[in-house]
Coordinates of C-alpha atoms and ligand atoms in Angstrom, one line a residue:
M868 CA 0.0 0.0 0.0
S869 CA 1.4 3.4 -0.9
R870 CA 2.0 6.0 1.7
I871 CA -0.3 8.5 0.2
F872 CA -3.1 6.1 0.1
R873 CA -2.5 5.1 3.7
I874 CA -2.5 8.7 4.9
T875 CA -5.8 9.5 3.0
R876 CA -7.4 6.5 4.7
L877 CA -6.1 7.4 8.1
R878 CA -7.2 11.0 7.6
R879 CA -10.7 9.9 6.9
L880 CA -10.6 7.6 9.9
A881 CA -9.2 10.5 12.0
L882 CA -12.1 12.7 10.9
L883 CA -14.6 10.0 11.9
L884 CA -12.9 9.4 15.2
S885 CA -12.7 13.1 16.0
L886 CA -16.4 13.5 15.2
L887 CA -17.2 10.6 17.5
A888 CA -14.9 12.1 20.2
S889 CA -16.5 15.5 20.0
F890 CA -20.0 14.3 20.2
G891 CA -21.7 15.9 23.3
S892 CA -18.8 18.2 24.1
N893 CA -19.2 21.9 23.3
A894 CA -15.5 22.7 23.7
A895 CA -14.5 19.9 21.3
A896 CA -17.3 20.9 18.9
Q897 CA -15.5 24.1 18.2
Q898 CA -12.3 22.3 17.4
D899 CA -11.0 22.6 13.9
R900 CA -11.5 19.3 12.2
R901 CA -9.6 20.0 9.0
L902 CA -6.0 20.3 9.9
G903 CA -3.3 19.6 7.4
S904 CA 0.1 18.2 8.4
I905 CA 1.4 18.1 12.0
T906 CA 5.1 18.3 12.5
Y907 CA 7.0 18.2 15.8
H908 CA 10.3 20.1 15.8
L909 CA 12.7 19.4 18.7
R910 CA 15.7 21.4 19.6
M911 CA 18.1 21.4 22.6
T912 CA 20.2 24.5 22.3
R913 CA 21.2 24.6 26.0
P914 CA 21.6 21.1 27.3
V915 CA 22.7 22.0 30.8
S916 CA 19.3 23.9 31.3
H917 CA 17.5 20.5 30.9
L918 CA 15.0 22.3 28.7
F919 CA 13.7 20.6 25.6
E920 CA 12.5 23.1 23.0
V921 CA 9.4 21.9 21.2
S922 CA 7.6 23.5 18.3
I923 CA 4.5 21.9 16.9
E924 CA 3.8 23.1 13.4
V925 CA 0.2 22.7 12.4
E926 CA -1.1 23.3 8.9
L927 CA -4.5 24.9 9.3
G928 CA -7.4 24.5 7.0
N929 CA -8.6 27.7 5.3
D930 CA -11.9 27.6 7.1
T931 CA -10.6 27.8 10.7
A932 CA -12.0 31.3 11.4
G933 CA -13.9 31.2 14.7
N934 CA -12.2 28.0 15.7
S935 CA -9.6 27.1 18.2
I936 CA -7.0 24.4 18.6
D937 CA -6.2 22.6 21.9
F938 CA -2.9 21.1 22.8
Q939 CA -2.7 18.7 25.6
M940 CA 0.1 17.1 27.7
P941 CA -0.6 13.5 28.6
K942 CA -1.1 12.8 32.3
W943 CA 0.8 9.5 32.0
S944 CA 2.4 7.4 29.3
P945 CA 1.9 3.8 28.1
G946 CA 3.7 1.1 30.0
R947 CA 3.7 3.0 33.3
Y948 CA 0.4 3.5 34.8
A949 CA 0.8 6.0 37.6
I950 CA -0.3 9.6 36.9
F951 CA 2.7 11.9 36.6
D952 CA 1.1 15.0 35.1
F953 CA 3.9 15.8 32.6
A954 CA 2.3 19.3 32.2
K955 CA 4.0 20.4 35.4
N956 CA 7.3 20.7 33.6
V957 CA 6.0 22.8 30.7
Q958 CA 7.0 26.4 30.5
E959 CA 7.1 29.4 28.1
V960 CA 4.1 28.4 26.0
S961 CA 3.5 30.6 22.9
A962 CA 2.0 30.4 19.5
R963 CA 2.4 32.3 16.2
L964 CA 1.0 32.1 12.8
A965 CA 3.3 31.9 9.8
C966 CA 2.8 31.6 6.1
P967 CA 4.0 29.0 3.6
A968 CA 7.2 30.2 2.0
G969 CA 6.8 32.9 -0.6
L970 CA 3.6 34.4 0.8
D971 CA 3.2 37.6 2.8
C972 CA 0.9 37.1 5.8
T973 CA 0.8 39.7 8.5
F974 CA -0.9 38.2 11.5
P975 CA -0.4 39.1 15.1
N976 CA 0.6 36.5 17.6
S977 CA -2.2 34.1 18.4
P978 CA -3.5 34.3 21.9
V979 CA -2.8 31.2 24.0
R980 CA -5.0 30.4 27.0
R981 CA -4.5 27.7 29.5
L982 CA -7.7 25.7 29.9
D983 CA -6.9 23.3 32.7
D984 CA -4.0 21.4 34.2
Q985 CA -3.0 19.7 30.9
T986 CA -4.5 21.8 28.1
W987 CA -3.6 25.0 26.2
R988 CA -5.9 26.6 23.7
V989 CA -5.0 28.7 20.7
D990 CA -7.9 30.9 19.6
L991 CA -7.9 31.5 15.9
G992 CA -11.2 33.3 16.0
V993 CA -10.0 36.9 15.6
H994 CA -8.2 36.3 12.4
K995 CA -9.7 36.2 8.9
L996 CA -7.5 33.7 7.2
P997 CA -6.4 34.1 3.6
E998 CA -7.1 31.7 0.8
K999 CA -3.9 29.8 1.2
R1000 CA -3.3 27.5 4.1
Q1001 CA -1.8 29.0 7.3
I1002 CA 0.8 27.5 9.5
L1003 CA 0.5 27.7 13.2
F1004 CA 3.6 27.2 15.4
F1005 CA 2.8 26.2 18.9
N1006 CA 5.9 26.5 21.0
Y1007 CA 7.0 25.5 24.5
K1008 CA 9.9 24.3 26.6
V1009 CA 9.7 21.3 28.8
F1010 CA 12.1 20.5 31.7
G1011 CA 13.5 17.0 31.8
N1012 CA 16.2 15.7 34.1
D1013 CA 15.3 12.1 34.8
L1014 CA 16.9 9.1 33.0
S1015 CA 14.0 6.6 32.9
G1016 CA 11.7 4.7 30.7
T1017 CA 8.9 7.2 31.3
F1018 CA 10.5 10.6 31.8
S1019 CA 13.2 12.4 29.8
Q1020 CA 16.7 13.8 30.4
L1021 CA 18.7 16.5 28.8
D1022 CA 22.1 17.4 30.2
S1023 CA 25.6 18.0 29.1
R1024 CA 26.0 14.2 28.3
H1025 CA 23.0 13.4 26.3
A1026 CA 19.3 13.8 25.5
N1027 CA 17.2 10.8 26.1
F1028 CA 13.5 11.3 25.7
N1029 CA 10.2 9.4 26.0
G1030 CA 7.7 11.3 23.8
G1031 CA 4.8 11.2 26.3
S1032 CA 6.7 13.3 28.7
I1033 CA 7.7 16.1 26.2
F1034 CA 5.2 16.1 23.3
M1035 CA 1.7 17.4 23.5
Y1036 CA -0.9 16.1 21.1
V1037 CA -3.4 18.1 19.2
V1038 CA -6.8 17.3 20.8
N1039 CA -9.0 15.2 18.5
H1040 CA -6.0 14.7 16.2
K1041 CA -4.2 11.9 17.9
P1042 CA -4.9 9.5 15.0
D1043 CA -3.4 11.9 12.4
P1044 CA 0.0 11.1 10.8
V1045 CA 2.8 13.2 12.4
K1046 CA 6.3 14.1 11.5
L1047 CA 9.3 14.7 13.8
T1048 CA 12.4 16.7 13.1
I1049 CA 15.3 16.8 15.6
D1050 CA 18.1 19.4 15.5
P1051 CA 20.8 18.0 17.8
P1052 CA 23.7 19.8 19.4
K1053 CA 26.8 19.8 17.2
G1054 CA 28.5 16.4 17.2
W1055 CA 25.6 14.5 18.8
R1056 CA 24.1 11.6 17.0
I1057 CA 20.5 10.5 17.1
I1058 CA 19.2 6.9 17.3
N1059 CA 15.9 5.3 18.0
G1060 CA 13.9 2.1 17.1
R1061 CA 12.8 3.7 13.8
T1062 CA 16.1 4.9 12.5
D1063 CA 16.9 3.4 9.1
K1064 CA 19.8 5.6 7.9
S1065 CA 22.7 7.2 9.5
D1066 CA 22.4 11.0 10.3
Q1067 CA 18.7 10.7 10.1
R1068 CA 17.0 13.8 11.5
E1069 CA 13.4 13.3 10.3
W1070 CA 10.8 10.6 11.0
Q1071 CA 7.3 10.0 9.9
F1072 CA 4.8 8.3 12.2
P1073 CA 1.3 7.0 11.4
N1074 CA 0.0 8.7 14.5
Y1075 CA 0.9 10.4 17.8
D1076 CA 0.7 7.1 19.7
V1077 CA 3.6 5.7 17.6
L1078 CA 5.5 8.9 17.9
I1079 CA 5.6 8.6 21.7
D1080 CA 6.3 4.9 21.4
T1081 CA 9.7 5.8 20.0
P1082 CA 12.2 6.7 22.7
T1083 CA 15.2 8.4 21.3
E1084 CA 18.8 8.8 22.4
I1085 CA 21.0 11.8 21.2
A1086 CA 24.6 11.9 22.3
P1087 CA 28.1 12.0 20.9
D1088 CA 29.3 8.7 22.4
W1089 CA 26.8 5.8 22.3
T1090 CA 27.8 2.5 20.6
D1091 CA 25.8 0.4 18.3
D1092 CA 26.5 -3.4 18.0
Q1093 CA 24.4 -5.4 15.6
F1094 CA 23.3 -8.9 14.9
Q1095 CA 20.8 -10.7 12.7
V1096 CA 18.2 -13.3 13.5
D1097 CA 15.7 -14.6 10.9
G1098 CA 16.8 -11.8 8.6
K1099 CA 15.9 -9.1 11.1
T1100 CA 18.5 -6.6 12.4
Y1101 CA 19.0 -6.1 16.1
H1102 CA 20.8 -3.1 17.4
V1103 CA 22.3 -3.1 20.9
V1104 CA 22.9 0.6 21.6
V1105 CA 24.8 1.2 24.8
H1106 CA 25.5 4.5 26.5
S1107 CA 27.8 3.9 29.4
F1108 CA 28.5 6.4 32.2
G1109 CA 30.8 4.0 34.0
D1110 CA 33.4 1.4 33.2
E1111 CA 32.2 -1.4 31.0
G1112 CA 34.8 -3.9 32.3
K1113 CA 35.1 -5.2 28.7
K1114 CA 31.8 -6.9 29.1
R1115 CA 29.9 -5.4 26.1
D1116 CA 30.8 -8.1 23.6
K1117 CA 29.5 -10.8 25.9
L1118 CA 26.4 -8.7 26.6
V1119 CA 25.6 -8.5 22.9
S1120 CA 26.1 -12.2 22.4
D1121 CA 23.9 -13.1 25.4
I1122 CA 21.2 -10.7 24.1
E1123 CA 21.3 -12.6 20.8
K1124 CA 20.8 -15.9 22.7
I1125 CA 17.8 -14.5 24.4
V1126 CA 16.4 -13.1 21.1
R1127 CA 16.8 -16.6 19.5
A1128 CA 15.1 -18.3 22.5
E1129 CA 12.1 -15.9 22.4
T1130 CA 11.7 -15.9 18.6
A1131 CA 11.9 -19.7 18.7
M1132 CA 8.7 -19.6 20.8
W1133 CA 6.8 -16.9 18.9
G1134 CA 8.2 -17.2 15.3
P1135 CA 9.9 -14.2 13.6
P1136 CA 8.6 -10.9 14.7
E1137 CA 6.9 -8.6 12.1
F1138 CA 9.5 -5.7 12.2
D1139 CA 12.6 -5.5 10.1
S1140 CA 14.8 -4.0 12.9
Y1141 CA 14.7 -3.7 16.7
T1142 CA 16.8 -1.6 19.0
F1143 CA 17.8 -2.3 22.6
L1144 CA 18.6 1.2 24.0
I1145 CA 20.6 0.5 27.1
H1146 CA 22.0 3.0 29.6
F1147 CA 24.4 2.0 32.4
A1148 CA 23.8 5.1 34.5
A1149 CA 26.4 4.5 37.2
D1150 CA 24.4 6.8 39.6
D1151 CA 23.0 4.1 41.9
H1152 CA 19.4 5.2 41.4
S1153 CA 18.3 5.3 37.8
G1154 CA 16.9 1.9 36.9
D1155 CA 14.0 1.0 34.5
G1156 CA 12.9 -0.9 31.5
M1157 CA 10.2 0.1 29.1
E1158 CA 8.7 -1.8 26.2
H1159 CA 8.0 -0.4 22.7
L1160 CA 6.9 -1.7 19.3
T1161 CA 10.3 -1.8 17.8
S1162 CA 12.6 -0.9 20.7
T1163 CA 13.1 -1.0 24.4
Q1164 CA 14.6 1.5 26.8
I1165 CA 16.7 -0.1 29.6
I1166 CA 18.4 1.8 32.3
E1167 CA 20.7 0.1 34.9
P1168 CA 21.7 2.0 37.9
G1169 CA 25.3 0.6 38.0
A1170 CA 28.2 0.4 35.6
L1171 CA 28.4 -2.6 33.2
G1172 CA 31.7 -3.6 34.8
E1173 CA 30.3 -3.8 38.3
E1174 CA 29.2 -7.0 40.1
G1175 CA 25.5 -7.9 39.5
V1176 CA 24.8 -5.3 36.9
Y1177 CA 25.3 -7.6 34.0
G1178 CA 22.8 -10.2 35.2
S1179 CA 20.3 -7.5 36.0
A1180 CA 20.6 -6.0 32.5
L1181 CA 20.0 -9.4 30.9
D1182 CA 16.9 -9.9 33.2
T1183 CA 15.4 -6.7 31.9
V1184 CA 16.4 -7.6 28.3
A1185 CA 14.6 -10.9 28.5
H1186 CA 11.5 -9.3 30.0
E1187 CA 11.3 -6.3 27.7
F1188 CA 11.9 -8.3 24.5
F1189 CA 9.0 -10.7 25.4
H1190 CA 6.8 -7.6 25.4
V1191 CA 7.3 -7.4 21.6
W1192 CA 4.4 -9.9 21.5
N1193 CA 2.9 -9.9 25.0
V1194 CA 1.5 -6.3 25.6
K1195 CA 2.8 -4.3 22.7
R1196 CA 0.9 -6.3 20.1
L1197 CA -1.2 -8.9 22.0
R1198 CA -2.8 -6.5 24.5
P1199 CA -5.5 -6.1 27.0
V1200 CA -8.5 -4.4 25.4
E1201 CA -7.8 -1.2 27.4
L1202 CA -4.2 -0.8 26.2
G1203 CA -4.4 1.4 23.2
P1204 CA -5.4 3.7 21.9
W1205 CA -5.3 5.6 25.2
D1206 CA -7.1 8.4 26.9
F1207 CA -4.4 10.5 28.5
T1208 CA -6.8 12.6 30.5
R1209 CA -7.4 9.9 33.2
P1210 CA -5.8 6.8 34.7
L1211 CA -5.9 3.5 32.8
S1212 CA -8.2 0.8 34.2
T1213 CA -7.4 -2.8 33.1
R1214 CA -7.7 -6.2 34.8
G1215 CA -5.1 -7.6 32.5
L1216 CA -1.8 -6.4 33.8
W1217 CA -1.1 -9.7 35.6
I1218 CA -1.1 -11.3 32.1
A1219 CA 0.7 -8.4 30.3
E1220 CA 3.4 -7.9 33.0
G1221 CA 3.2 -11.0 35.2
I1222 CA 3.3 -13.6 32.5
T1223 CA 6.0 -11.6 30.8
N1224 CA 8.0 -11.8 34.0
Y1225 CA 7.6 -15.6 34.1
Y1226 CA 8.7 -15.9 30.5
G1227 CA 11.6 -13.5 31.0
H1228 CA 13.0 -15.8 33.6
L1229 CA 12.2 -19.0 31.7
M1230 CA 13.8 -17.6 28.5
K1231 CA 17.1 -17.0 30.3
R1232 CA 17.1 -20.8 31.0
R1233 CA 16.0 -21.7 27.4
A1234 CA 18.7 -19.3 26.1
G1235 CA 21.3 -21.1 28.1
V1236 CA 22.2 -18.0 30.1
W1237 CA 20.8 -19.7 33.2
D1238 CA 20.9 -23.3 34.4
D1239 CA 18.0 -25.2 35.9
A1240 CA 19.0 -24.2 39.5
A1241 CA 19.1 -20.5 38.7
L1242 CA 15.6 -20.6 37.3
L1243 CA 14.2 -22.7 40.1
G1244 CA 16.0 -20.4 42.6
R1245 CA 14.4 -17.3 41.1
E1246 CA 10.9 -18.8 41.1
S1247 CA 11.5 -19.9 44.8
Q1248 CA 12.3 -16.3 45.6
T1249 CA 9.1 -15.1 44.0
I1250 CA 7.0 -17.6 45.9
T1251 CA 8.7 -16.5 49.1
Q1252 CA 7.9 -12.9 48.3
I1253 CA 4.3 -13.4 47.5
E1254 CA 3.5 -15.9 50.3
N1255 CA 5.0 -13.6 52.9
A1256 CA 3.2 -10.5 51.7
P1257 CA 0.2 -9.6 53.9
G1258 CA -1.5 -8.2 50.8
S1259 CA -1.6 -11.7 49.3
H1260 CA -4.6 -12.5 51.5
L1261 CA -6.4 -9.3 50.5
M1262 CA -5.8 -8.4 46.9
N1263 CA -6.3 -10.7 43.9
A1264 CA -4.4 -10.5 40.6
E1265 CA -7.2 -8.5 38.8
D1266 CA -7.6 -6.1 41.7
S1267 CA -3.8 -5.6 41.6
S1268 CA -4.0 -4.8 37.9
L1269 CA -6.8 -2.3 38.5
S1270 CA -4.7 -0.7 41.3
A1271 CA -1.8 -0.1 38.9
P1272 CA -2.1 3.7 39.0
F1273 CA -1.3 3.5 42.8
L1274 CA 1.3 0.8 42.6
D1275 CA 3.4 1.4 39.5
D1276 CA 6.1 3.8 40.9
A1277 CA 3.3 6.2 41.9
P1278 CA 4.3 9.0 44.2
H1279 CA 2.2 9.3 47.4
A1280 CA 1.9 12.6 49.2
Q1281 CA -0.6 10.9 51.6
Q1282 CA 0.3 8.1 53.9
T1283 CA -1.0 4.7 52.6
N1284 CA -1.4 1.2 53.9
L1285 CA -0.5 -0.3 50.5
D1286 CA 2.5 -2.2 52.0
N1287 CA -0.1 -4.3 54.0
T1288 CA -3.0 -4.4 51.6
S1289 CA -1.5 -4.7 48.1
I1290 CA 0.5 -7.1 46.0
S1291 CA 2.2 -6.3 42.7
Y1292 CA 0.8 -7.9 39.5
Y1293 CA 4.4 -8.6 38.4
P1294 CA 5.3 -11.4 40.9
K1295 CA 1.7 -12.5 41.5
G1296 CA 1.1 -12.7 37.7
E1297 CA 4.5 -14.4 37.3
L1298 CA 3.4 -17.2 39.7
I1299 CA 0.0 -17.6 38.1
G1300 CA 1.7 -18.0 34.7
F1301 CA 4.2 -20.4 36.2
M1302 CA 1.5 -22.5 37.8
L1303 CA -0.8 -22.3 34.7
D1304 CA 2.0 -23.5 32.5
L1305 CA 2.9 -26.5 34.7
I1306 CA -0.7 -27.5 35.3
I1307 CA -1.5 -27.4 31.5
R1308 CA 1.7 -29.4 30.7
G1309 CA 1.1 -31.8 33.6
R1310 CA -2.5 -32.5 33.0
T1311 CA -2.0 -32.9 29.2
D1312 CA 1.1 -35.2 29.6
G1313 CA 3.2 -32.5 28.0
K1314 CA 1.0 -32.2 24.8
V1315 CA 0.1 -28.6 25.5
A1316 CA 1.9 -25.7 27.1
L1317 CA 1.3 -22.1 28.0
D1318 CA 3.5 -21.4 24.9
D1319 CA 0.6 -22.7 22.8
V1320 CA -2.0 -20.6 24.6
M1321 CA 0.1 -17.4 24.1
R1322 CA 0.6 -18.2 20.4
R1323 CA -3.1 -18.8 19.9
M1324 CA -3.9 -15.5 21.7
Y1325 CA -1.5 -13.7 19.4
E1326 CA -2.9 -15.3 16.3
E1327 CA -6.6 -14.7 17.3
F1328 CA -6.4 -11.2 18.7
Y1329 CA -3.4 -9.6 16.9
L1330 CA -3.0 -11.3 13.6
K1331 CA -6.5 -12.3 12.7
S1332 CA -8.9 -9.9 14.3
P1333 CA -10.1 -6.9 12.2
N1334 CA -8.5 -3.7 13.4
S1335 CA -10.6 -2.2 16.2
S1336 CA -9.0 1.3 16.0
Y1337 CA -6.5 3.4 14.1
Y1338 CA -3.7 2.5 16.5
L1339 CA -2.6 -1.0 15.7
R1340 CA -3.5 -4.3 14.1
G1341 CA -6.2 -6.5 15.6
R1342 CA -8.0 -5.9 18.9
G1343 CA -7.4 -6.2 22.6
Y1344 CA -8.5 -9.1 24.7
T1345 CA -10.4 -9.3 28.0
G1346 CA -9.7 -11.6 31.0
E1347 CA -12.5 -13.8 30.0
D1348 CA -11.0 -14.1 26.5
F1349 CA -7.8 -15.3 28.0
E1350 CA -9.5 -17.9 30.2
R1351 CA -11.5 -19.2 27.2
V1352 CA -8.5 -19.5 24.9
A1353 CA -6.4 -21.2 27.7
S1354 CA -9.3 -23.7 28.2
E1355 CA -9.8 -24.3 24.4
V1356 CA -6.1 -24.8 23.6
S1357 CA -5.5 -27.1 26.5
G1358 CA -8.8 -29.0 26.3
L1359 CA -9.0 -28.5 30.1
D1360 CA -11.8 -26.8 32.0
L1361 CA -9.7 -24.0 33.7
H1362 CA -12.6 -22.1 35.1
E1363 CA -11.8 -23.1 38.7
F1364 CA -8.2 -22.2 38.3
F1365 CA -9.1 -18.7 37.2
R1366 CA -11.8 -18.4 39.8
L1367 CA -9.5 -19.4 42.7
Y1368 CA -6.1 -18.0 41.7
V1369 CA -6.9 -15.0 39.5
R1370 CA -10.1 -13.6 40.8
D1371 CA -9.7 -14.8 44.4
V1372 CA -6.7 -14.9 46.8
T1373 CA -6.5 -18.7 47.3
M1374 CA -2.9 -20.0 47.7
L1375 CA -1.6 -21.2 44.3
P1376 CA -1.6 -25.0 43.7
Y1377 CA 2.2 -25.4 44.0
D1378 CA 2.1 -29.0 45.1
E1379 CA 0.0 -30.4 42.2
A1380 CA 1.9 -28.3 39.6
L1381 CA 5.4 -29.2 40.7
R1382 CA 4.6 -32.9 41.2
Y1383 CA 4.2 -33.5 37.5
F1384 CA 7.8 -32.4 37.0
G1385 CA 9.4 -34.4 39.9
L1386 CA 9.7 -31.2 41.9
S1387 CA 8.5 -30.2 45.4
L1388 CA 8.1 -27.1 47.4
V1389 CA 9.9 -27.0 50.7
R1390 CA 8.7 -24.5 53.3
E1391 CA 10.7 -23.6 56.3
P1392 CA 11.1 -20.6 58.8
A1393 CA 13.2 -17.8 57.4
R1394 CA 16.7 -17.4 58.9
Q1395 CA 15.6 -14.3 60.9
P1396 CA 12.2 -15.6 62.0
Y1397 CA 11.4 -12.9 64.6
N1398 CA 11.1 -9.7 62.7
A1399 CA 8.2 -9.0 64.9
G1400 CA 6.1 -7.4 62.1
I1401 CA 8.3 -4.4 61.8
G1402 CA 9.3 -3.2 58.3
I1403 CA 12.2 -0.6 58.5
D1404 CA 11.9 2.5 56.4
Y1405 CA 15.1 2.4 54.4
Q1406 CA 14.3 5.8 52.7
E1407 CA 14.8 7.4 56.2
K1408 CA 18.5 7.5 56.1
G1409 CA 20.4 8.0 59.4
S1410 CA 17.7 6.7 61.8
L1411 CA 16.1 3.4 62.5
T1412 CA 12.5 4.3 61.7
I1413 CA 9.5 2.0 61.4
G1414 CA 8.2 2.1 57.8
V1415 CA 5.4 -0.4 58.2
V1416 CA 3.8 -2.4 61.0
H1417 CA 2.3 -5.7 59.8
P1418 CA -1.3 -6.4 60.9
N1419 CA -1.8 -8.8 63.9
S1420 CA 2.0 -8.8 64.6
P1421 CA 3.9 -8.5 67.9
A1422 CA 4.8 -4.9 66.9
E1423 CA 1.1 -4.0 66.5
E1424 CA 0.3 -5.7 69.8
A1425 CA 3.0 -3.7 71.5
G1426 CA 1.4 -0.4 70.2
L1427 CA 4.2 0.5 67.7
Q1428 CA 3.4 2.7 64.8
E1429 CA 4.9 3.8 61.5
D1430 CA 7.4 6.7 61.9
D1431 CA 8.4 5.6 65.4
E1432 CA 12.1 5.8 65.7
I1433 CA 13.5 2.8 67.5
I1434 CA 16.2 3.8 70.0
S1435 CA 16.7 0.7 72.1
L1436 CA 16.0 -3.0 72.1
G1437 CA 16.4 -5.3 75.1
K1438 CA 17.7 -2.2 77.0
K1439 CA 20.6 -1.8 74.5
S1440 CA 20.8 1.1 72.1
I1441 CA 20.4 0.0 68.5
S1442 CA 21.0 1.1 64.9
R1443 CA 19.8 0.4 61.4
E1444 CA 22.8 -1.9 60.9
N1445 CA 22.4 -4.2 63.9
F1446 CA 18.6 -4.2 64.3
L1447 CA 17.8 -7.6 62.6
V1448 CA 20.8 -9.3 64.1
S1449 CA 19.9 -8.0 67.6
L1450 CA 16.3 -9.2 67.2
A1451 CA 17.5 -12.6 66.0
R1452 CA 19.1 -13.3 69.4
Y1453 CA 15.6 -13.8 70.8
K1454 CA 13.3 -16.7 70.4
Q1455 CA 9.6 -17.4 70.2
G1456 CA 7.8 -16.4 73.5
D1457 CA 10.5 -14.0 74.6
R1458 CA 9.5 -10.6 76.0
V1459 CA 11.8 -7.9 74.6
P1460 CA 11.7 -4.4 76.0
I1461 CA 11.8 -1.8 73.2
A1462 CA 11.9 2.0 73.3
V1463 CA 10.8 4.3 70.6
K1464 CA 10.8 8.0 70.0
R1465 CA 7.4 9.5 69.0
D1466 CA 6.4 13.2 69.0
R1467 CA 9.6 14.0 70.9
K1468 CA 8.6 11.7 73.7
T1469 CA 10.2 8.3 74.5
I1470 CA 7.8 5.4 74.8
Q1471 CA 8.7 2.1 76.5
T1472 CA 6.9 -1.0 75.5
T1473 CA 7.4 -4.8 75.2
L1474 CA 7.5 -7.0 72.1
V1475 CA 6.1 -10.5 72.8
L1476 CA 7.7 -12.5 70.0
G1477 CA 5.2 -14.8 68.4
A1478 CA 5.6 -17.8 66.0
P1479 CA 8.0 -17.2 63.1
E1480 CA 6.2 -14.8 60.8
R1481 CA 8.3 -15.2 57.7
M1482 CA 8.7 -18.5 55.8
E1483 CA 11.1 -19.3 53.1
Y1484 CA 10.1 -21.4 50.1
R1485 CA 12.5 -23.6 48.0
I1486 CA 11.7 -25.6 44.9
E1487 CA 13.6 -28.9 45.1
E1488 CA 14.2 -31.8 42.8
K1489 CA 12.7 -35.0 44.2
K1490 CA 15.3 -37.8 44.5
D1491 CA 12.7 -40.4 43.3
A1492 CA 11.5 -38.4 40.2
T1493 CA 10.4 -40.8 37.5
P1494 CA 11.9 -40.7 33.9
Q1495 CA 8.5 -39.4 32.7
E1496 CA 8.6 -36.5 35.2
K1497 CA 12.2 -35.7 34.2
A1498 CA 11.3 -35.7 30.5
L1499 CA 8.4 -33.4 31.2
R1500 CA 10.8 -31.1 33.1
A1501 CA 13.4 -31.1 30.3
A1502 CA 10.7 -30.2 27.7
W1503 CA 9.5 -27.3 29.8
L1504 CA 13.0 -25.9 30.5
K1505 CA 14.3 -26.3 27.0
G1506 CA 11.2 -25.2 25.1
Ligands
ZN800 ZN1 22.4 8.5 26.8
ZN801 ZN1 7.1 -5.3 31.6

């Protein structure tokens, strides 16, 4: 299909969608519906100011008199579901009219009015427009100094941007094709997941949603290593702020192994090239991973050469690359196109993120980057995390997904009880995926696997469904769709599984699932059993402050509260460093005097240590596993 035809079709669809969107809204009804091209110009003339300079060039129709155009900053961006209100970093908003080259148009500056916390309106009403099309430039600056998968950073070293945090959309014109031009500082090179020639400074996108799906790196000194799998080109773009310890070659070759393992499950992806955009921030705090259609943005807080950083980077790679299919294309029905004026609500993040977490780990094993013990150890840690979380008894996987705007790195100005009441859909969904896979494999004697369910989902909803919107191929699925497909593909009635473990808080069926594979789950008290229900606030540096008191715990019985500063235990003064060790000297039933500071007063009370609160879980191989069980295990681990 030619580009011109595609744009015409999209334009018609855009018009239809904008008519639908404006129905019932007076403000929107006044919006100009016949805009021409929309082009984003991005400059960064003073990197140390952290100010991105954005100019949105909009070609106006010649019947815009009496109309206005609204520009809106998203409240959040796809992949991270907390509300961040990117508009708070916007400054110096202005607009002006200009003419196409060669024409003389004398128009005063257009008035810009702020409508609400995320919207700016340009009134065109006072101007009588000439026959020829007019060009409106809507200009602003936006501050960005966070290296992350959601925010943007401009400083003396680089520009790294995520479009949702710097680009406004034209209200009612999100479906329109857009163009981006970037004018980088001298000597800085630009790369993103849609770069197809060197020194590229212009990009075309089918719509705003794809524009902001294309995180971009601009710096003088990033590296680009490449490899090919199934005729597709993969770029490993690395920007290191610390020592790489000569590990980059191995990183690239392990990433290739992971790509081979994941494409072996799904088949060749539909893109021609894909970019891993990786930062080793070496600042001990910036860490993130974000999925996109043809790229991923990965930020590690350490330097590549440092202990533990390499493995963490590969973890993120395996997870984010799995998102190429699960979430970016095969997606819950609410995930695109998006309404950036309010938080997202979906029950499906345990599938989109949790099952991706499960496969991220499994794929490290299938790629040969991990051995069996590493995978089983990681899943054991996740079981320990979930089974010890008080929120596991209160929040199911769908509720957790719906709570994403509160959980996903959300800032809280108000005190919350989420530590006691919530669980994350990442580890909970990971365990549901893990159990679902083993139970399907076990009950079907290895004939069917979760792999088959995921492939069928991809085929049915992404590849074969008619497009449900301008945004992407196919349509999204509901939780009921996933349950139906899992049951159909496996030939099992999985309704009880979904009722108990997805929509309720019943403990997952570890014993049945592991038994098919000659594995068992060992449960024993954690090494420091008597933490007494106190969670230390590790943000509060310098003092030993209680961050959370677990419900029905010795700490709660003793009347302790969050924000109490612990000053002595067993009549001895105490610090953050020796708190757990000191507590571990006592045993069940001991009465331990504790003193805390609250409201400038010292309060003495007594902890009566109860039964060990925290348990540790470990998946072990059974000595008497049968050859059939071992064969089932090998098929699962090797894919
Ligand atoms: Zn960079
Ligand atoms: Zn993810």
